[in-house]
Amino acid sequence: MFDDGNFSEFDTMLLTDLTAHIRCEVLSKNFGVSRKALDGLPEKERFIFQSETPGALLKDQQAAAGRLGVSPRDFVFRANQPAVVKCTKSGHARIVDASAFKVATTVAAALVTGRA
Protein backbone atom coordinates (compact mmCIF):
# COMPACT_ATOMS: atom_id res chain seq x y z
CA MET A 1 0.00 0.00 0.00
CA PHE A 2 1.16 3.52 -0.70
CA ASP A 3 -0.12 6.23 1.60
CA ASP A 4 1.19 9.25 -0.28
CA GLY A 5 1.45 8.34 -3.95
CA ASN A 6 5.25 8.77 -4.11
CA PHE A 7 6.35 5.66 -5.94
CA SER A 8 9.33 5.10 -8.18
CA GLU A 9 10.42 1.95 -9.96
CA PHE A 10 14.02 3.05 -9.31
CA ASP A 11 13.90 2.85 -5.51
CA THR A 12 11.20 0.30 -4.78
CA MET A 13 11.69 -3.46 -4.94
CA LEU A 14 8.65 -5.47 -5.90
CA LEU A 15 8.19 -8.90 -4.39
CA THR A 16 6.51 -10.06 -7.60
CA ASP A 17 9.61 -9.02 -9.59
CA LEU A 18 11.82 -11.05 -7.27
CA THR A 19 9.66 -14.18 -7.30
CA ALA A 20 9.34 -14.03 -11.09
CA HIS A 21 13.11 -14.52 -11.34
CA ILE A 22 13.52 -17.36 -8.82
CA ARG A 23 12.84 -20.98 -9.78
CA CYS A 24 9.67 -22.36 -8.19
CA GLU A 25 11.65 -25.26 -6.69
CA VAL A 26 13.73 -22.75 -4.71
CA LEU A 27 10.68 -20.74 -3.62
CA SER A 28 8.90 -23.94 -2.60
CA LYS A 29 11.80 -25.04 -0.41
CA ASN A 30 12.33 -21.54 1.03
CA PHE A 31 8.69 -21.01 2.02
CA GLY A 32 8.05 -24.63 3.00
CA VAL A 33 5.10 -25.06 0.65
CA SER A 34 4.37 -27.49 -2.16
CA ARG A 35 5.31 -26.63 -5.72
CA LYS A 36 1.58 -26.68 -6.58
CA ALA A 37 0.91 -23.93 -4.00
CA LEU A 38 3.00 -21.57 -6.15
CA ASP A 39 1.13 -22.19 -9.42
CA GLY A 40 -0.66 -18.82 -9.27
CA LEU A 41 2.44 -16.65 -8.86
CA PRO A 42 2.74 -13.85 -11.45
CA GLU A 43 5.32 -14.47 -14.18
CA LYS A 44 6.33 -10.79 -14.22
CA GLU A 45 6.17 -7.88 -11.82
CA ARG A 46 2.81 -6.41 -10.87
CA PHE A 47 2.90 -2.80 -9.83
CA ILE A 48 -0.53 -1.81 -8.53
CA PHE A 49 -3.45 -4.18 -8.65
CA GLN A 50 -6.87 -4.62 -7.10
CA SER A 51 -6.96 -6.39 -3.76
CA GLU A 52 -8.85 -6.47 -0.50
CA THR A 53 -7.76 -4.05 2.22
CA PRO A 54 -5.39 -5.99 4.49
CA GLY A 55 -6.36 -6.88 8.03
CA ALA A 56 -4.59 -5.92 11.23
CA LEU A 57 -0.78 -6.00 11.15
CA LEU A 58 -0.65 -7.73 14.53
CA LYS A 59 -2.59 -10.69 13.12
CA ASP A 60 -0.08 -11.05 10.25
CA GLN A 61 2.85 -10.77 12.66
CA GLN A 62 1.41 -13.50 14.87
CA ALA A 63 0.83 -15.74 11.86
CA ALA A 64 4.39 -15.13 10.62
CA ALA A 65 5.83 -15.92 14.06
CA GLY A 66 4.08 -19.30 14.03
CA ARG A 67 4.15 -21.65 16.98
CA LEU A 68 7.79 -20.82 17.79
CA GLY A 69 7.08 -17.13 18.32
CA VAL A 70 9.16 -14.16 17.24
CA SER A 71 12.77 -14.98 16.35
CA PRO A 72 15.44 -13.57 18.66
CA ARG A 73 17.41 -12.69 15.51
CA ASP A 74 16.66 -9.61 13.45
CA PHE A 75 16.53 -10.57 9.77
CA VAL A 76 16.07 -7.01 8.51
CA PHE A 77 18.81 -4.65 7.38
CA ARG A 78 17.41 -1.17 7.70
CA ALA A 79 18.47 1.32 5.07
CA ASN A 80 19.15 3.95 7.71
CA GLN A 81 21.69 1.73 9.46
CA PRO A 82 25.17 3.00 8.71
CA ALA A 83 27.11 0.59 6.54
CA VAL A 84 30.89 0.62 6.75
CA VAL A 85 32.34 3.13 4.29
CA LYS A 86 35.81 2.77 2.78
CA CYS A 87 36.99 5.93 1.02
CA THR A 88 39.89 6.37 -1.37
CA LYS A 89 40.84 8.99 -3.94
CA SER A 90 39.04 6.85 -6.55
CA GLY A 91 35.68 6.67 -4.76
CA HIS A 92 34.02 4.91 -1.87
CA ALA A 93 32.44 1.59 -0.95
CA ARG A 94 29.55 1.00 1.43
CA ILE A 95 29.93 -2.53 2.77
CA VAL A 96 27.27 -4.63 4.44
CA ASP A 97 28.52 -7.84 6.05
CA ALA A 98 28.19 -9.72 9.32
CA SER A 99 29.77 -6.84 11.23
CA ALA A 100 26.83 -4.58 10.33
CA PHE A 101 24.12 -7.16 9.62
CA LYS A 102 24.52 -9.94 12.17
CA VAL A 103 22.52 -12.66 10.40
CA ALA A 104 24.46 -12.23 7.14
CA THR A 105 27.07 -14.84 8.03
CA THR A 106 27.54 -16.24 4.52
CA VAL A 107 26.88 -13.22 2.31
CA ALA A 108 28.17 -9.68 1.96
CA ALA A 109 27.37 -6.82 -0.40
CA ALA A 110 29.09 -3.60 -1.42
CA LEU A 111 27.95 -0.52 -3.28
CA VAL A 112 31.02 0.95 -4.97
CA THR A 113 30.84 4.52 -6.28
CA GLY A 114 33.69 5.93 -8.35
CA ARG A 115 34.72 9.57 -8.60
CA ALA A 116 34.97 11.31 -11.92
CSV table of N, CA, C and O in Angstrom, one decimal:
chain,number,residue,atom,x,y,z
A,1,MET,N,0.8,-1.2,0.0
A,1,MET,CA,0.0,0.0,0.0
A,1,MET,C,0.9,1.2,0.0
A,1,MET,O,1.9,1.2,0.6
A,2,PHE,N,0.4,2.3,-0.7
A,2,PHE,CA,1.2,3.5,-0.7
A,2,PHE,C,0.2,4.6,-0.1
A,2,PHE,O,-0.9,4.8,-0.5
A,3,ASP,N,0.7,5.3,0.9
A,3,ASP,CA,-0.1,6.2,1.6
A,3,ASP,C,0.0,7.7,1.1
A,3,ASP,O,-0.8,8.5,1.4
A,4,ASP,N,1.0,7.9,0.2
A,4,ASP,CA,1.2,9.3,-0.3
A,4,ASP,C,1.4,9.4,-1.8
A,4,ASP,O,1.5,10.5,-2.3
A,5,GLY,N,1.4,8.3,-2.5
A,5,GLY,CA,1.4,8.3,-4.0
A,5,GLY,C,2.9,8.5,-4.5
A,5,GLY,O,3.1,8.5,-5.7
A,6,ASN,N,3.9,8.7,-3.6
A,6,ASN,CA,5.2,8.8,-4.1
A,6,ASN,C,5.8,7.4,-4.3
A,6,ASN,O,6.1,6.7,-3.4
A,7,PHE,N,5.9,7.0,-5.6
A,7,PHE,CA,6.4,5.7,-5.9
A,7,PHE,C,7.3,5.8,-7.1
A,7,PHE,O,7.0,6.5,-8.0
A,8,SER,N,8.4,5.1,-7.1
A,8,SER,CA,9.3,5.1,-8.2
A,8,SER,C,9.9,3.7,-8.4
A,8,SER,O,10.2,3.0,-7.5
A,9,GLU,N,9.9,3.3,-9.7
A,9,GLU,CA,10.4,2.0,-10.0
A,9,GLU,C,11.9,1.9,-9.7
A,9,GLU,O,12.5,0.8,-9.7
A,10,PHE,N,12.6,3.0,-9.5
A,10,PHE,CA,14.0,3.0,-9.3
A,10,PHE,C,14.4,2.9,-7.9
A,10,PHE,O,15.6,2.6,-7.6
A,11,ASP,N,13.5,3.0,-6.9
A,11,ASP,CA,13.9,2.9,-5.5
A,11,ASP,C,12.9,2.0,-4.7
A,11,ASP,O,12.9,2.1,-3.5
A,12,THR,N,12.1,1.2,-5.4
A,12,THR,CA,11.2,0.3,-4.8
A,12,THR,C,11.4,-1.1,-5.4
A,12,THR,O,11.5,-1.3,-6.6
A,13,MET,N,11.6,-2.1,-4.5
A,13,MET,CA,11.7,-3.5,-4.9
A,13,MET,C,10.3,-4.1,-4.8
A,13,MET,O,9.7,-4.1,-3.8
A,14,LEU,N,9.9,-4.8,-5.9
A,14,LEU,CA,8.6,-5.5,-5.9
A,14,LEU,C,8.9,-6.9,-5.6
A,14,LEU,O,9.7,-7.6,-6.3
A,15,LEU,N,8.1,-7.5,-4.7
A,15,LEU,CA,8.2,-8.9,-4.4
A,15,LEU,C,7.9,-9.7,-5.6
A,15,LEU,O,8.5,-10.8,-5.9
A,16,THR,N,6.9,-9.3,-6.4
A,16,THR,CA,6.5,-10.1,-7.6
A,16,THR,C,7.6,-10.1,-8.6
A,16,THR,O,7.8,-11.0,-9.4
A,17,ASP,N,8.5,-9.0,-8.7
A,17,ASP,CA,9.6,-9.0,-9.6
A,17,ASP,C,10.6,-10.0,-9.1
A,17,ASP,O,11.2,-10.8,-9.9
A,18,LEU,N,10.9,-10.1,-7.8
A,18,LEU,CA,11.8,-11.1,-7.3
A,18,LEU,C,11.4,-12.5,-7.5
A,18,LEU,O,12.1,-13.3,-8.0
A,19,THR,N,10.1,-12.8,-7.2
A,19,THR,CA,9.7,-14.2,-7.3
A,19,THR,C,9.6,-14.6,-8.8
A,19,THR,O,9.7,-15.8,-9.1
A,20,ALA,N,9.4,-13.7,-9.7
A,20,ALA,CA,9.3,-14.0,-11.1
A,20,ALA,C,10.7,-14.5,-11.6
A,20,ALA,O,10.8,-15.2,-12.6
A,21,HIS,N,11.8,-14.2,-10.9
A,21,HIS,CA,13.1,-14.5,-11.3
A,21,HIS,C,13.7,-15.7,-10.5
A,21,HIS,O,14.9,-16.0,-10.7
A,22,ILE,N,13.0,-16.3,-9.6
A,22,ILE,CA,13.5,-17.4,-8.8
A,22,ILE,C,12.8,-18.6,-9.2
A,22,ILE,O,11.5,-18.6,-9.3
A,23,ARG,N,13.5,-19.7,-9.4
A,23,ARG,CA,12.8,-21.0,-9.8
A,23,ARG,C,11.8,-21.4,-8.7
A,23,ARG,O,12.1,-21.3,-7.5
A,24,CYS,N,10.7,-21.9,-9.1
A,24,CYS,CA,9.7,-22.4,-8.2
A,24,CYS,C,10.2,-23.4,-7.2
A,24,CYS,O,9.7,-23.5,-6.1
A,25,GLU,N,11.1,-24.3,-7.6
A,25,GLU,CA,11.7,-25.3,-6.7
A,25,GLU,C,12.3,-24.6,-5.5
A,25,GLU,O,12.3,-25.0,-4.4
A,26,VAL,N,13.0,-23.5,-5.8
A,26,VAL,CA,13.7,-22.7,-4.7
A,26,VAL,C,12.7,-22.1,-3.8
A,26,VAL,O,12.8,-22.1,-2.6
A,27,LEU,N,11.7,-21.4,-4.4
A,27,LEU,CA,10.7,-20.7,-3.6
A,27,LEU,C,9.9,-21.7,-2.8
A,27,LEU,O,9.6,-21.5,-1.6
A,28,SER,N,9.6,-22.9,-3.3
A,28,SER,CA,8.9,-23.9,-2.6
A,28,SER,C,9.7,-24.4,-1.4
A,28,SER,O,9.1,-24.5,-0.3
A,29,LYS,N,11.0,-24.6,-1.5
A,29,LYS,CA,11.8,-25.0,-0.4
A,29,LYS,C,11.9,-23.9,0.6
A,29,LYS,O,11.8,-24.1,1.8
A,30,ASN,N,12.1,-22.7,0.1
A,30,ASN,CA,12.3,-21.5,1.0
A,30,ASN,C,11.1,-21.3,1.9
A,30,ASN,O,11.2,-21.1,3.1
A,31,PHE,N,9.9,-21.3,1.3
A,31,PHE,CA,8.7,-21.0,2.0
A,31,PHE,C,8.0,-22.2,2.7
A,31,PHE,O,7.0,-22.1,3.4
A,32,GLY,N,8.6,-23.4,2.4
A,32,GLY,CA,8.0,-24.6,3.0
A,32,GLY,C,6.7,-25.0,2.5
A,32,GLY,O,5.8,-25.4,3.3
A,33,VAL,N,6.4,-24.7,1.2
A,33,VAL,CA,5.1,-25.1,0.6
A,33,VAL,C,5.3,-26.0,-0.6
A,33,VAL,O,6.4,-26.1,-1.1
A,34,SER,N,4.3,-26.6,-1.0
A,34,SER,CA,4.4,-27.5,-2.2
A,34,SER,C,4.6,-26.6,-3.4
A,34,SER,O,4.2,-25.5,-3.5
A,35,ARG,N,5.1,-27.3,-4.4
A,35,ARG,CA,5.3,-26.6,-5.7
A,35,ARG,C,4.0,-26.2,-6.3
A,35,ARG,O,3.8,-25.1,-6.8
A,36,LYS,N,2.9,-27.0,-6.1
A,36,LYS,CA,1.6,-26.7,-6.6
A,36,LYS,C,1.0,-25.4,-5.9
A,36,LYS,O,0.3,-24.7,-6.6
A,37,ALA,N,1.4,-25.1,-4.7
A,37,ALA,CA,0.9,-23.9,-4.0
A,37,ALA,C,1.4,-22.6,-4.7
A,37,ALA,O,0.8,-21.6,-4.5
A,38,LEU,N,2.4,-22.7,-5.5
A,38,LEU,CA,3.0,-21.6,-6.2
A,38,LEU,C,2.5,-21.4,-7.6
A,38,LEU,O,3.0,-20.5,-8.3
A,39,ASP,N,1.6,-22.2,-8.0
A,39,ASP,CA,1.1,-22.2,-9.4
A,39,ASP,C,0.5,-20.8,-9.8
A,39,ASP,O,0.6,-20.5,-11.0
A,40,GLY,N,0.0,-20.1,-8.9
A,40,GLY,CA,-0.7,-18.8,-9.3
A,40,GLY,C,0.3,-17.6,-9.2
A,40,GLY,O,-0.2,-16.5,-9.4
A,41,LEU,N,1.5,-17.8,-8.9
A,41,LEU,CA,2.4,-16.6,-8.9
A,41,LEU,C,2.5,-15.9,-10.2
A,41,LEU,O,2.6,-16.6,-11.3
A,42,PRO,N,2.6,-14.6,-10.2
A,42,PRO,CA,2.7,-13.9,-11.4
A,42,PRO,C,4.1,-14.2,-12.1
A,42,PRO,O,5.1,-14.5,-11.4
A,43,GLU,N,4.1,-14.2,-13.4
A,43,GLU,CA,5.3,-14.5,-14.2
A,43,GLU,C,6.1,-13.2,-14.4
A,43,GLU,O,7.2,-13.3,-15.0
A,44,LYS,N,5.6,-12.0,-14.1
A,44,LYS,CA,6.3,-10.8,-14.2
A,44,LYS,C,5.8,-9.9,-13.1
A,44,LYS,O,4.8,-10.2,-12.4
A,45,GLU,N,6.5,-8.8,-12.9
A,45,GLU,CA,6.2,-7.9,-11.8
A,45,GLU,C,4.8,-7.3,-12.0
A,45,GLU,O,4.3,-7.1,-13.1
A,46,ARG,N,4.1,-7.1,-10.9
A,46,ARG,CA,2.8,-6.4,-10.9
A,46,ARG,C,2.9,-5.2,-10.0
A,46,ARG,O,3.3,-5.3,-8.8
A,47,PHE,N,2.7,-4.0,-10.6
A,47,PHE,CA,2.9,-2.8,-9.8
A,47,PHE,C,1.7,-2.5,-8.9
A,47,PHE,O,1.8,-2.7,-7.7
A,48,ILE,N,0.6,-2.1,-9.4
A,48,ILE,CA,-0.5,-1.8,-8.5
A,48,ILE,C,-1.7,-2.6,-9.1
A,48,ILE,O,-2.0,-2.6,-10.3
A,49,PHE,N,-2.4,-3.3,-8.2
A,49,PHE,CA,-3.4,-4.2,-8.6
A,49,PHE,C,-4.5,-4.2,-7.6
A,49,PHE,O,-4.3,-3.9,-6.4
A,50,GLN,N,-5.7,-4.6,-8.0
A,50,GLN,CA,-6.9,-4.6,-7.1
A,50,GLN,C,-6.7,-5.7,-6.1
A,50,GLN,O,-6.2,-6.8,-6.4
A,51,SER,N,-7.0,-5.4,-4.8
A,51,SER,CA,-7.0,-6.4,-3.8
A,51,SER,C,-7.8,-5.9,-2.6
A,51,SER,O,-8.2,-4.8,-2.5
A,52,GLU,N,-8.1,-6.8,-1.7
A,52,GLU,CA,-8.8,-6.5,-0.5
A,52,GLU,C,-7.9,-5.7,0.4
A,52,GLU,O,-6.7,-5.8,0.4
A,53,THR,N,-8.5,-4.8,1.2
A,53,THR,CA,-7.8,-4.1,2.2
A,53,THR,C,-7.2,-5.1,3.2
A,53,THR,O,-8.0,-5.9,3.7
A,54,PRO,N,-5.9,-5.0,3.6
A,54,PRO,CA,-5.4,-6.0,4.5
A,54,PRO,C,-6.0,-5.8,5.9
A,54,PRO,O,-6.4,-4.7,6.3
A,55,GLY,N,-5.9,-6.9,6.7
A,55,GLY,CA,-6.4,-6.9,8.0
A,55,GLY,C,-5.3,-6.3,9.0
A,55,GLY,O,-4.4,-5.6,8.5
A,56,ALA,N,-5.5,-6.5,10.2
A,56,ALA,CA,-4.6,-5.9,11.2
A,56,ALA,C,-3.2,-6.5,11.1
A,56,ALA,O,-3.0,-7.7,10.9
A,57,LEU,N,-2.2,-5.6,11.2
A,57,LEU,CA,-0.8,-6.0,11.1
A,57,LEU,C,-0.4,-7.0,12.2
A,57,LEU,O,0.3,-8.0,12.0
A,58,LEU,N,-1.0,-6.8,13.4
A,58,LEU,CA,-0.7,-7.7,14.5
A,58,LEU,C,-1.0,-9.2,14.2
A,58,LEU,O,-0.3,-10.1,14.5
A,59,LYS,N,-2.1,-9.3,13.5
A,59,LYS,CA,-2.6,-10.7,13.1
A,59,LYS,C,-1.6,-11.3,12.2
A,59,LYS,O,-1.2,-12.5,12.3
A,60,ASP,N,-1.1,-10.5,11.2
A,60,ASP,CA,-0.1,-11.0,10.3
A,60,ASP,C,1.2,-11.4,11.0
A,60,ASP,O,1.9,-12.4,10.7
A,61,GLN,N,1.6,-10.5,11.9
A,61,GLN,CA,2.9,-10.8,12.7
A,61,GLN,C,2.8,-12.0,13.5
A,61,GLN,O,3.7,-12.8,13.6
A,62,GLN,N,1.6,-12.3,14.1
A,62,GLN,CA,1.4,-13.5,14.9
A,62,GLN,C,1.4,-14.7,14.0
A,62,GLN,O,2.0,-15.8,14.3
A,63,ALA,N,0.8,-14.6,12.8
A,63,ALA,CA,0.8,-15.7,11.9
A,63,ALA,C,2.2,-16.0,11.4
A,63,ALA,O,2.7,-17.2,11.2
A,64,ALA,N,3.0,-15.0,11.1
A,64,ALA,CA,4.4,-15.1,10.6
A,64,ALA,C,5.3,-15.7,11.7
A,64,ALA,O,6.2,-16.5,11.4
A,65,ALA,N,5.0,-15.4,13.0
A,65,ALA,CA,5.8,-15.9,14.1
A,65,ALA,C,5.6,-17.4,14.3
A,65,ALA,O,6.5,-18.1,14.7
A,66,GLY,N,4.4,-17.9,13.9
A,66,GLY,CA,4.1,-19.3,14.0
A,66,GLY,C,4.1,-19.8,15.5
A,66,GLY,O,4.1,-19.0,16.4
A,67,ARG,N,4.2,-21.1,15.6
A,67,ARG,CA,4.1,-21.6,17.0
A,67,ARG,C,5.4,-21.4,17.8
A,67,ARG,O,5.4,-21.5,19.0
A,68,LEU,N,6.5,-21.1,17.1
A,68,LEU,CA,7.8,-20.8,17.8
A,68,LEU,C,7.9,-19.4,18.3
A,68,LEU,O,8.8,-19.1,19.1
A,69,GLY,N,7.0,-18.5,17.9
A,69,GLY,CA,7.1,-17.1,18.3
A,69,GLY,C,8.1,-16.3,17.5
A,69,GLY,O,8.7,-16.8,16.6
A,70,VAL,N,8.3,-15.1,17.9
A,70,VAL,CA,9.2,-14.2,17.2
A,70,VAL,C,10.6,-14.6,17.4
A,70,VAL,O,11.0,-15.0,18.5
A,71,SER,N,11.4,-14.6,16.3
A,71,SER,CA,12.8,-15.0,16.3
A,71,SER,C,13.6,-14.0,17.2
A,71,SER,O,13.4,-12.8,17.1
A,72,PRO,N,14.5,-14.5,17.9
A,72,PRO,CA,15.4,-13.6,18.7
A,72,PRO,C,16.4,-12.9,17.7
A,72,PRO,O,17.0,-11.9,18.1
A,73,ARG,N,16.5,-13.3,16.5
A,73,ARG,CA,17.4,-12.7,15.5
A,73,ARG,C,16.6,-11.7,14.7
A,73,ARG,O,15.5,-11.9,14.3
A,74,ASP,N,17.3,-10.6,14.3
A,74,ASP,CA,16.7,-9.6,13.4
A,74,ASP,C,17.1,-9.9,12.0
A,74,ASP,O,18.3,-9.8,11.7
A,75,PHE,N,16.2,-10.2,11.1
A,75,PHE,CA,16.5,-10.6,9.8
A,75,PHE,C,16.3,-9.4,8.8
A,75,PHE,O,16.2,-9.6,7.6
A,76,VAL,N,16.3,-8.2,9.3
A,76,VAL,CA,16.1,-7.0,8.5
A,76,VAL,C,17.3,-6.1,8.6
A,76,VAL,O,17.8,-5.8,9.6
A,77,PHE,N,17.8,-5.7,7.4
A,77,PHE,CA,18.8,-4.7,7.4
A,77,PHE,C,18.1,-3.4,7.0
A,77,PHE,O,17.6,-3.2,5.9
A,78,ARG,N,18.1,-2.4,7.9
A,78,ARG,CA,17.4,-1.2,7.7
A,78,ARG,C,18.3,-0.2,6.9
A,78,ARG,O,19.5,-0.1,7.2
A,79,ALA,N,17.7,0.4,5.9
A,79,ALA,CA,18.5,1.3,5.1
A,79,ALA,C,19.1,2.5,5.8
A,79,ALA,O,20.1,3.0,5.4
A,80,ASN,N,18.6,2.8,7.0
A,80,ASN,CA,19.1,3.9,7.7
A,80,ASN,C,20.3,3.5,8.7
A,80,ASN,O,20.8,4.3,9.4
A,81,GLN,N,20.6,2.2,8.7
A,81,GLN,CA,21.7,1.7,9.5
A,81,GLN,C,23.0,2.1,8.7
A,81,GLN,O,23.1,2.0,7.5
A,82,PRO,N,23.9,2.6,9.4
A,82,PRO,CA,25.2,3.0,8.7
A,82,PRO,C,26.0,1.8,8.3
A,82,PRO,O,26.3,0.9,9.1
A,83,ALA,N,26.2,1.6,7.0
A,83,ALA,CA,27.1,0.6,6.5
A,83,ALA,C,28.5,1.1,6.6
A,83,ALA,O,28.8,2.3,6.6
A,84,VAL,N,29.5,0.2,6.7
A,84,VAL,CA,30.9,0.6,6.7
A,84,VAL,C,31.2,1.3,5.4
A,84,VAL,O,30.9,0.9,4.4
A,85,VAL,N,32.0,2.4,5.5
A,85,VAL,CA,32.3,3.1,4.3
A,85,VAL,C,33.9,3.2,4.2
A,85,VAL,O,34.5,3.5,5.1
A,86,LYS,N,34.4,2.7,3.1
A,86,LYS,CA,35.8,2.8,2.8
A,86,LYS,C,36.0,3.8,1.7
A,86,LYS,O,35.4,3.7,0.6
A,87,CYS,N,36.8,4.8,2.0
A,87,CYS,CA,37.0,5.9,1.0
A,87,CYS,C,38.4,5.9,0.5
A,87,CYS,O,39.4,5.8,1.3
A,88,THR,N,38.6,6.2,-0.8
A,88,THR,CA,39.9,6.4,-1.4
A,88,THR,C,39.8,7.5,-2.3
A,88,THR,O,38.7,8.1,-2.6
A,89,LYS,N,40.9,7.9,-3.0
A,89,LYS,CA,40.8,9.0,-3.9
A,89,LYS,C,40.0,8.6,-5.2
A,89,LYS,O,39.6,9.5,-5.9
A,90,SER,N,39.8,7.3,-5.4
A,90,SER,CA,39.0,6.8,-6.5
A,90,SER,C,37.5,6.7,-6.3
A,90,SER,O,36.8,6.6,-7.2
A,91,GLY,N,37.1,6.8,-5.0
A,91,GLY,CA,35.7,6.7,-4.8
A,91,GLY,C,35.5,6.1,-3.4
A,91,GLY,O,36.3,6.1,-2.5
A,92,HIS,N,34.3,5.5,-3.2
A,92,HIS,CA,34.0,4.9,-1.9
A,92,HIS,C,33.2,3.7,-2.0
A,92,HIS,O,32.5,3.4,-3.0
A,93,ALA,N,33.2,2.8,-1.0
A,93,ALA,CA,32.4,1.6,-1.0
A,93,ALA,C,31.7,1.5,0.4
A,93,ALA,O,32.2,1.8,1.4
A,94,ARG,N,30.4,1.2,0.2
A,94,ARG,CA,29.6,1.0,1.4
A,94,ARG,C,29.4,-0.5,1.5
A,94,ARG,O,28.9,-1.1,0.6
A,95,ILE,N,29.9,-1.1,2.6
A,95,ILE,CA,29.9,-2.5,2.8
A,95,ILE,C,28.9,-3.0,3.8
A,95,ILE,O,28.9,-2.4,4.9
A,96,VAL,N,28.2,-4.0,3.5
A,96,VAL,CA,27.3,-4.6,4.4
A,96,VAL,C,27.7,-6.1,4.6
A,96,VAL,O,27.7,-6.8,3.6
A,97,ASP,N,28.1,-6.5,5.8
A,97,ASP,CA,28.5,-7.8,6.0
A,97,ASP,C,28.1,-8.2,7.5
A,97,ASP,O,27.3,-7.5,8.1
A,98,ALA,N,28.6,-9.3,8.0
A,98,ALA,CA,28.2,-9.7,9.3
A,98,ALA,C,28.5,-8.7,10.4
A,98,ALA,O,27.9,-8.7,11.5
A,99,SER,N,29.5,-7.8,10.2
A,99,SER,CA,29.8,-6.8,11.2
A,99,SER,C,28.7,-5.8,11.4
A,99,SER,O,28.4,-5.3,12.4
A,100,ALA,N,27.9,-5.5,10.3
A,100,ALA,CA,26.8,-4.6,10.3
A,100,ALA,C,25.5,-5.3,10.3
A,100,ALA,O,24.5,-4.7,10.9
A,101,PHE,N,25.4,-6.4,9.7
A,101,PHE,CA,24.1,-7.2,9.6
A,101,PHE,C,24.4,-8.6,10.2
A,101,PHE,O,24.8,-9.4,9.5
A,102,LYS,N,24.1,-8.8,11.4
A,102,LYS,CA,24.5,-9.9,12.2
A,102,LYS,C,24.1,-11.3,11.6
A,102,LYS,O,24.8,-12.3,11.7
A,103,VAL,N,22.9,-11.4,10.9
A,103,VAL,CA,22.5,-12.7,10.4
A,103,VAL,C,23.1,-13.0,9.0
A,103,VAL,O,23.0,-14.1,8.5
A,104,ALA,N,23.8,-12.0,8.4
A,104,ALA,CA,24.5,-12.2,7.1
A,104,ALA,C,25.8,-12.9,7.3
A,104,ALA,O,26.9,-12.3,7.1
A,105,THR,N,25.8,-14.2,7.7
A,105,THR,CA,27.1,-14.8,8.0
A,105,THR,C,27.7,-15.5,6.8
A,105,THR,O,28.9,-15.8,6.8
A,106,THR,N,27.0,-15.6,5.7
A,106,THR,CA,27.5,-16.2,4.5
A,106,THR,C,27.4,-15.4,3.3
A,106,THR,O,27.7,-15.8,2.2
A,107,VAL,N,27.0,-14.1,3.5
A,107,VAL,CA,26.9,-13.2,2.3
A,107,VAL,C,27.3,-11.8,2.7
A,107,VAL,O,27.1,-11.4,3.9
A,108,ALA,N,27.8,-11.1,1.8
A,108,ALA,CA,28.2,-9.7,2.0
A,108,ALA,C,27.8,-8.9,0.7
A,108,ALA,O,27.8,-9.5,-0.4
A,109,ALA,N,27.7,-7.6,0.8
A,109,ALA,CA,27.4,-6.8,-0.4
A,109,ALA,C,28.1,-5.5,-0.3
A,109,ALA,O,28.4,-5.1,0.8
A,110,ALA,N,28.4,-4.9,-1.4
A,110,ALA,CA,29.1,-3.6,-1.4
A,110,ALA,C,28.5,-2.8,-2.6
A,110,ALA,O,28.2,-3.3,-3.6
A,111,LEU,N,28.3,-1.5,-2.3
A,111,LEU,CA,28.0,-0.5,-3.3
A,111,LEU,C,29.2,0.4,-3.5
A,111,LEU,O,29.6,1.1,-2.6
A,112,VAL,N,29.8,0.2,-4.7
A,112,VAL,CA,31.0,1.0,-5.0
A,112,VAL,C,30.7,2.1,-5.9
A,112,VAL,O,30.1,1.9,-6.9
A,113,THR,N,31.1,3.3,-5.5
A,113,THR,CA,30.8,4.5,-6.3
A,113,THR,C,32.2,5.2,-6.6
A,113,THR,O,33.0,5.5,-5.7
A,114,GLY,N,32.4,5.3,-7.9
A,114,GLY,CA,33.7,5.9,-8.3
A,114,GLY,C,33.6,7.4,-8.5
A,114,GLY,O,32.5,8.0,-8.6
A,115,ARG,N,34.7,8.1,-8.4
A,115,ARG,CA,34.7,9.6,-8.6
A,115,ARG,C,35.2,9.9,-10.0
A,115,ARG,O,36.1,9.3,-10.5
A,116,ALA,N,34.6,10.9,-10.6
A,116,ALA,CA,35.0,11.3,-11.9
A,116,ALA,C,36.2,12.2,-11.9
A,116,ALA,O,36.5,12.9,-11.0
